[in-house]
Every structure is written in C-alpha cells, then in structure tokens.
PDB file of C-alpha atoms in Angstrom:
ATOM      1  CA  UNK A   1     -28.356 -19.369  24.963  1.00  0.00           C
ATOM      2  CA  UNK A   2     -30.778 -18.946  27.800  1.00  0.00           C
ATOM      3  CA  UNK A   3     -30.829 -16.425  30.597  1.00  0.00           C
ATOM      4  CA  UNK A   4     -28.454 -18.344  32.878  1.00  0.00           C
ATOM      5  CA  UNK A   5     -25.950 -19.087  30.130  1.00  0.00           C
ATOM      6  CA  UNK A   6     -27.537 -22.464  29.436  1.00  0.00           C
ATOM      7  CA  UNK A   7     -28.656 -23.640  26.066  1.00  0.00           C
ATOM      8  CA  UNK A   8     -32.293 -24.285  25.300  1.00  0.00           C
ATOM      9  CA  UNK A   9     -31.597 -28.003  25.172  1.00  0.00           C
ATOM     10  CA  UNK A  10     -30.133 -27.952  28.674  1.00  0.00           C
ATOM     11  CA  UNK A  11     -33.083 -25.977  29.978  1.00  0.00           C
ATOM     12  CA  UNK A  12     -35.621 -28.303  28.338  1.00  0.00           C
ATOM     13  CA  UNK A  13     -33.791 -31.370  29.637  1.00  0.00           C
ATOM     14  CA  UNK A  14     -33.823 -29.940  33.178  1.00  0.00           C
ATOM     15  CA  UNK A  15     -37.538 -29.146  32.824  1.00  0.00           C
ATOM     16  CA  UNK A  16     -38.320 -32.699  31.661  1.00  0.00           C
ATOM     17  CA  UNK A  17     -36.248 -34.131  34.497  1.00  0.00           C
ATOM     18  CA  UNK A  18     -38.071 -31.947  37.022  1.00  0.00           C
ATOM     19  CA  UNK A  19     -41.413 -32.963  35.561  1.00  0.00           C
ATOM     20  CA  UNK A  20     -40.478 -36.630  35.697  1.00  0.00           C
ATOM     21  CA  UNK A  21     -38.972 -36.573  39.197  1.00  0.00           C
ATOM     22  CA  UNK A  22     -41.372 -34.112  40.803  1.00  0.00           C
ATOM     23  CA  UNK A  23     -44.679 -35.453  39.646  1.00  0.00           C
ATOM     24  CA  UNK A  24     -47.618 -34.608  41.900  1.00  0.00           C
ATOM     25  CA  UNK A  25     -48.226 -37.035  44.723  1.00  0.00           C
ATOM     26  CA  UNK A  26     -51.670 -37.860  43.366  1.00  0.00           C
ATOM     27  CA  UNK A  27     -50.086 -39.335  40.252  1.00  0.00           C
ATOM     28  CA  UNK A  28     -47.619 -41.247  42.410  1.00  0.00           C
ATOM     29  CA  UNK A  29     -50.420 -42.533  44.626  1.00  0.00           C
ATOM     30  CA  UNK A  30     -52.453 -43.643  41.613  1.00  0.00           C
ATOM     31  CA  UNK A  31     -49.422 -45.434  40.219  1.00  0.00           C
ATOM     32  CA  UNK A  32     -49.061 -47.360  43.480  1.00  0.00           C
ATOM     33  CA  UNK A  33     -52.623 -48.506  43.120  1.00  0.00           C
ATOM     34  CA  UNK A  34     -52.240 -49.623  39.501  1.00  0.00           C
ATOM     35  CA  UNK A  35     -50.742 -52.911  38.579  1.00  0.00           C
ATOM     36  CA  UNK A  36     -46.930 -53.058  38.327  1.00  0.00           C
ATOM     37  CA  UNK A  37     -47.003 -53.745  34.568  1.00  0.00           C
ATOM     38  CA  UNK A  38     -48.956 -50.626  33.794  1.00  0.00           C
ATOM     39  CA  UNK A  39     -46.563 -48.511  35.848  1.00  0.00           C
ATOM     40  CA  UNK A  40     -43.570 -49.987  34.065  1.00  0.00           C
ATOM     41  CA  UNK A  41     -45.194 -49.213  30.703  1.00  0.00           C
ATOM     42  CA  UNK A  42     -45.868 -45.644  31.746  1.00  0.00           C
ATOM     43  CA  UNK A  43     -42.314 -45.206  32.975  1.00  0.00           C
ATOM     44  CA  UNK A  44     -40.990 -46.711  29.758  1.00  0.00           C
ATOM     45  CA  UNK A  45     -43.290 -44.467  27.724  1.00  0.00           C
ATOM     46  CA  UNK A  46     -42.142 -41.407  29.659  1.00  0.00           C
ATOM     47  CA  UNK A  47     -38.511 -42.416  29.241  1.00  0.00           C
ATOM     48  CA  UNK A  48     -39.008 -42.908  25.504  1.00  0.00           C
ATOM     49  CA  UNK A  49     -40.694 -39.524  25.312  1.00  0.00           C
ATOM     50  CA  UNK A  50     -37.837 -37.958  27.230  1.00  0.00           C
ATOM     51  CA  UNK A  51     -35.311 -39.696  24.958  1.00  0.00           C
ATOM     52  CA  UNK A  52     -37.157 -38.489  21.852  1.00  0.00           C
ATOM     53  CA  UNK A  53     -37.239 -34.981  23.264  1.00  0.00           C
ATOM     54  CA  UNK A  54     -33.554 -35.251  24.126  1.00  0.00           C
ATOM     55  CA  UNK A  55     -32.699 -36.457  20.614  1.00  0.00           C
ATOM     56  CA  UNK A  56     -34.732 -33.619  19.127  1.00  0.00           C
ATOM     57  CA  UNK A  57     -33.013 -31.091  21.384  1.00  0.00           C
ATOM     58  CA  UNK A  58     -29.616 -32.592  20.575  1.00  0.00           C
ATOM     59  CA  UNK A  59     -30.234 -32.240  16.830  1.00  0.00           C
ATOM     60  CA  UNK A  60     -31.586 -28.738  17.344  1.00  0.00           C
ATOM     61  CA  UNK A  61     -28.464 -27.781  19.317  1.00  0.00           C
ATOM     62  CA  UNK A  62     -26.204 -29.357  16.684  1.00  0.00           C
ATOM     63  CA  UNK A  63     -27.916 -27.337  13.960  1.00  0.00           C
ATOM     64  CA  UNK A  64     -27.617 -24.178  16.056  1.00  0.00           C
ATOM     65  CA  UNK A  65     -23.947 -24.955  16.699  1.00  0.00           C
ATOM     66  CA  UNK A  66     -23.293 -25.545  12.996  1.00  0.00           C
ATOM     67  CA  UNK A  67     -25.017 -22.279  12.183  1.00  0.00           C
ATOM     68  CA  UNK A  68     -23.017 -20.392  14.805  1.00  0.00           C
ATOM     69  CA  UNK A  69     -19.751 -21.999  13.668  1.00  0.00           C
ATOM     70  CA  UNK A  70     -20.561 -21.036  10.070  1.00  0.00           C
ATOM     71  CA  UNK A  71     -21.240 -17.439  11.136  1.00  0.00           C
ATOM     72  CA  UNK A  72     -18.018 -17.345  13.152  1.00  0.00           C
ATOM     73  CA  UNK A  73     -16.030 -18.709  10.211  1.00  0.00           C
ATOM     74  CA  UNK A  74     -17.640 -16.203   7.832  1.00  0.00           C
ATOM     75  CA  UNK A  75     -16.955 -13.356  10.244  1.00  0.00           C
ATOM     76  CA  UNK A  76     -13.303 -14.289  10.648  1.00  0.00           C
ATOM     77  CA  UNK A  77     -12.936 -14.940   6.928  1.00  0.00           C
ATOM     78  CA  UNK A  78     -14.276 -11.449   6.266  1.00  0.00           C
ATOM     79  CA  UNK A  79     -11.920  -9.962   8.856  1.00  0.00           C
ATOM     80  CA  UNK A  80      -9.028 -11.847   7.269  1.00  0.00           C
ATOM     81  CA  UNK A  81      -9.972 -10.572   3.811  1.00  0.00           C
ATOM     82  CA  UNK A  82     -10.086  -7.002   5.113  1.00  0.00           C
ATOM     83  CA  UNK A  83      -6.743  -7.471   6.854  1.00  0.00           C
ATOM     84  CA  UNK A  84      -5.188  -9.011   3.739  1.00  0.00           C
ATOM     85  CA  UNK A  85      -6.442  -6.121   1.615  1.00  0.00           C
ATOM     86  CA  UNK A  86      -5.091  -3.604   4.123  1.00  0.00           C
ATOM     87  CA  UNK A  87      -1.804  -5.508   4.148  1.00  0.00           C
ATOM     88  CA  UNK A  88      -1.612  -5.483   0.348  1.00  0.00           C
ATOM     89  CA  UNK A  89      -2.442  -1.774   0.291  1.00  0.00           C
ATOM     90  CA  UNK A  90       0.264  -1.054   2.866  1.00  0.00           C
ATOM     91  CA  UNK A  91       2.796  -3.153   0.919  1.00  0.00           C
ATOM     92  CA  UNK A  92       1.925  -1.252  -2.265  1.00  0.00           C
ATOM     93  CA  UNK A  93       2.229   2.057  -0.403  1.00  0.00           C
ATOM     94  CA  UNK A  94       5.667   1.120   0.952  1.00  0.00           C
ATOM     95  CA  UNK A  95       6.788  -0.069  -2.490  1.00  0.00           C
ATOM     96  CA  UNK A  96       5.620   3.238  -3.994  1.00  0.00           C
ATOM     97  CA  UNK A  97       7.585   5.131  -1.344  1.00  0.00           C
ATOM     98  CA  UNK A  98      10.637   2.987  -2.072  1.00  0.00           C
ATOM     99  CA  UNK A  99      10.438   3.583  -5.827  1.00  0.00           C
ATOM    100  CA  UNK A 100       9.895   7.313  -5.256  1.00  0.00           C
ATOM    101  CA  UNK A 101      12.961   7.426  -2.981  1.00  0.00           C
ATOM    102  CA  UNK A 102      14.994   5.536  -5.592  1.00  0.00           C
ATOM    103  CA  UNK A 103      13.780   7.906  -8.316  1.00  0.00           C
ATOM    104  CA  UNK A 104      14.672  10.934  -6.163  1.00  0.00           C
ATOM    105  CA  UNK A 105      18.114   9.497  -5.506  1.00  0.00           C
ATOM    106  CA  UNK A 106      18.615   8.894  -9.250  1.00  0.00           C
ATOM    107  CA  UNK A 107      17.574  12.468  -9.952  1.00  0.00           C
ATOM    108  CA  UNK A 108      19.942  13.783  -7.265  1.00  0.00           C
ATOM    109  CA  UNK A 109      22.806  11.696  -8.687  1.00  0.00           C
ATOM    110  CA  UNK A 110      21.998  12.863 -12.220  1.00  0.00           C
ATOM    111  CA  UNK A 111      21.950  16.481 -11.007  1.00  0.00           C
ATOM    112  CA  UNK A 112      25.289  15.996  -9.215  1.00  0.00           C
ATOM    113  CA  UNK A 113      26.840  14.405 -12.295  1.00  0.00           C
ATOM    114  CA  UNK A 114      25.416  17.145 -14.514  1.00  0.00           C
ATOM    115  CA  UNK A 115      26.764  19.851 -12.183  1.00  0.00           C
ATOM    116  CA  UNK A 116      30.187  18.164 -12.116  1.00  0.00           C
ATOM    117  CA  UNK A 117      30.160  17.846 -15.909  1.00  0.00           C
ATOM    118  CA  UNK A 118      29.173  21.500 -16.264  1.00  0.00           C
ATOM    119  CA  UNK A 119      31.934  22.553 -13.870  1.00  0.00           C
ATOM    120  CA  UNK A 120      34.461  20.394 -15.735  1.00  0.00           C
ATOM    121  CA  UNK A 121      33.268  21.826 -19.037  1.00  0.00           C
ATOM    122  CA  UNK A 122      33.646  25.376 -17.699  1.00  0.00           C
ATOM    123  CA  UNK A 123      37.109  24.599 -16.337  1.00  0.00           C
ATOM    124  CA  UNK A 124      38.126  22.960 -19.613  1.00  0.00           C
ATOM    125  CA  UNK A 125      36.836  25.894 -21.650  1.00  0.00           C
ATOM    126  CA  UNK A 126      38.624  28.323 -19.349  1.00  0.00           C
ATOM    127  CA  UNK A 127      41.858  26.313 -19.589  1.00  0.00           C
ATOM    128  CA  UNK A 128      41.527  26.057 -23.368  1.00  0.00           C
ATOM    129  CA  UNK A 129      40.876  29.785 -23.537  1.00  0.00           C
ATOM    130  CA  UNK A 130      43.984  30.452 -21.460  1.00  0.00           C
ATOM    131  CA  UNK A 131      46.047  28.037 -23.566  1.00  0.00           C
ATOM    132  CA  UNK A 132      44.780  29.636 -26.753  1.00  0.00           C
ATOM    133  CA  UNK A 133      45.586  33.077 -25.437  1.00  0.00           C
ATOM    134  CA  UNK A 134      49.030  31.862 -24.424  1.00  0.00           C
ATOM    135  CA  UNK A 135      49.579  30.327 -27.828  1.00  0.00           C
ATOM    136  CA  UNK A 136      48.542  33.537 -29.538  1.00  0.00           C
ATOM    137  CA  UNK A 137      50.867  35.610 -27.324  1.00  0.00           C
ATOM    138  CA  UNK A 138      53.775  33.183 -27.514  1.00  0.00           C
ATOM    139  CA  UNK A 139      54.812  33.844 -31.137  1.00  0.00           C
ATOM    140  CA  UNK A 140      54.874  37.579 -30.439  1.00  0.00           C
ATOM    141  CA  UNK A 141      56.938  37.011 -27.325  1.00  0.00           C
ATOM    142  CA  UNK A 142      59.212  34.637 -29.230  1.00  0.00           C
ATOM    143  CA  UNK A 143      59.603  37.191 -32.013  1.00  0.00           C
ATOM    144  CA  UNK A 144      60.426  39.825 -29.453  1.00  0.00           C
ATOM    145  CA  UNK A 145      62.866  37.508 -27.778  1.00  0.00           C
ATOM    146  CA  UNK A 146      64.466  36.587 -31.122  1.00  0.00           C
ATOM    147  CA  UNK A 147      64.855  40.195 -32.172  1.00  0.00           C
ATOM    148  CA  UNK A 148      66.367  41.159 -28.864  1.00  0.00           C
ATOM    149  CA  UNK A 149      68.767  38.261 -29.138  1.00  0.00           C
ATOM    150  CA  UNK A 150      69.687  39.464 -32.599  1.00  0.00           C
ATOM    151  CA  UNK A 151      70.062  42.971 -31.319  1.00  0.00           C
ATOM    152  CA  UNK A 152      72.189  41.819 -28.448  1.00  0.00           C
ATOM    153  CA  UNK A 153      74.350  39.635 -30.653  1.00  0.00           C
ATOM    154  CA  UNK A 154      74.749  42.358 -33.259  1.00  0.00           C
ATOM    155  CA  UNK A 155      75.813  44.820 -30.639  1.00  0.00           C
ATOM    156  CA  UNK A 156      78.193  42.285 -29.205  1.00  0.00           C
ATOM    157  CA  UNK A 157      79.818  41.706 -32.544  1.00  0.00           C
ATOM    158  CA  UNK A 158      80.364  45.415 -33.184  1.00  0.00           C
ATOM    159  CA  UNK A 159      83.395  46.960 -31.512  1.00  0.00           C
ATOM    160  CA  UNK A 160      82.771  49.612 -29.082  1.00  0.00           C
TER     161      UNK A 160
END
C-alpha cells in the first residue's frame, strides 16, 4: 500500500493517466502539425503501452494479494492451532480435576464406610462381650435361684 492508502498499481495508473492527459503543450502543438495518421498511431501506441503497464500492474497486484491472503491464512491457522492446543489443555485440566474430585469422593465414601464398619464391629464386640458375660453369670444366678426355691419349698414343707 502507498502513502495515501492506495496500492502501487493505483498510483502507477494515476501517474500514467496524468502523463497521458497532461502532456506538455509543445508535444500537443507538434501533434497538431503532424499528419492525422501519425497522431493516431502515437495515441494507439501510448494506449497499448498504458494497457501493457496496466496488465503488468494488475498481475503484480494479484500476486501481492495472493501473497497477503496466504500470510493471513497462515497467521489465522497458527492462531487457531494455538487456540485448539489451549482448548485441549484446558479440557485435559478440567478432566483431571473431575477425576481427582471423583477419587476424593470415593476415598471419603470408603473412609465413611470403614468408620461405620469399625463402629459396628466395636458395638457388636461390646454386645457379644455383654452377652457372654450375661451367659456366664446366668447359670450362677439360676443355680442360686434354684437353691433358694428348694430352700423355700423345703421350709414350706416342714411344719413350723
């Protein structure tokens, strides 16, 4: 791009147009003096030259445009690759956090279950200990109860 935001082709075309339209008056005066055929040939030659220059500038601009489009595409493709990689990294990070949270929850549940099992085991052992103690005391109590019943019945059968 040129200084005024115009492409080189536009600037060259304007320059050629200015040259063609604003030729010095001497050249114009000479052309008036020359035969009409020669003037027409010169004009045609100048037009052909201008057309050739225009075609050259057009191709030059097309090549520049293709080059710029390629650079733009490469730039955006690179930005997209970076964004995709960042996206994949963020997805992996979130998945890692999710799996860590799941693992922590499993560990908490396992700890809760283990604590409940331990408490149940302690309660069961305590209850079994109490039952065992009761069973061990029961025959003595039953023997005492039986002997007192015998004592009571023997004293009831004896006259007073």
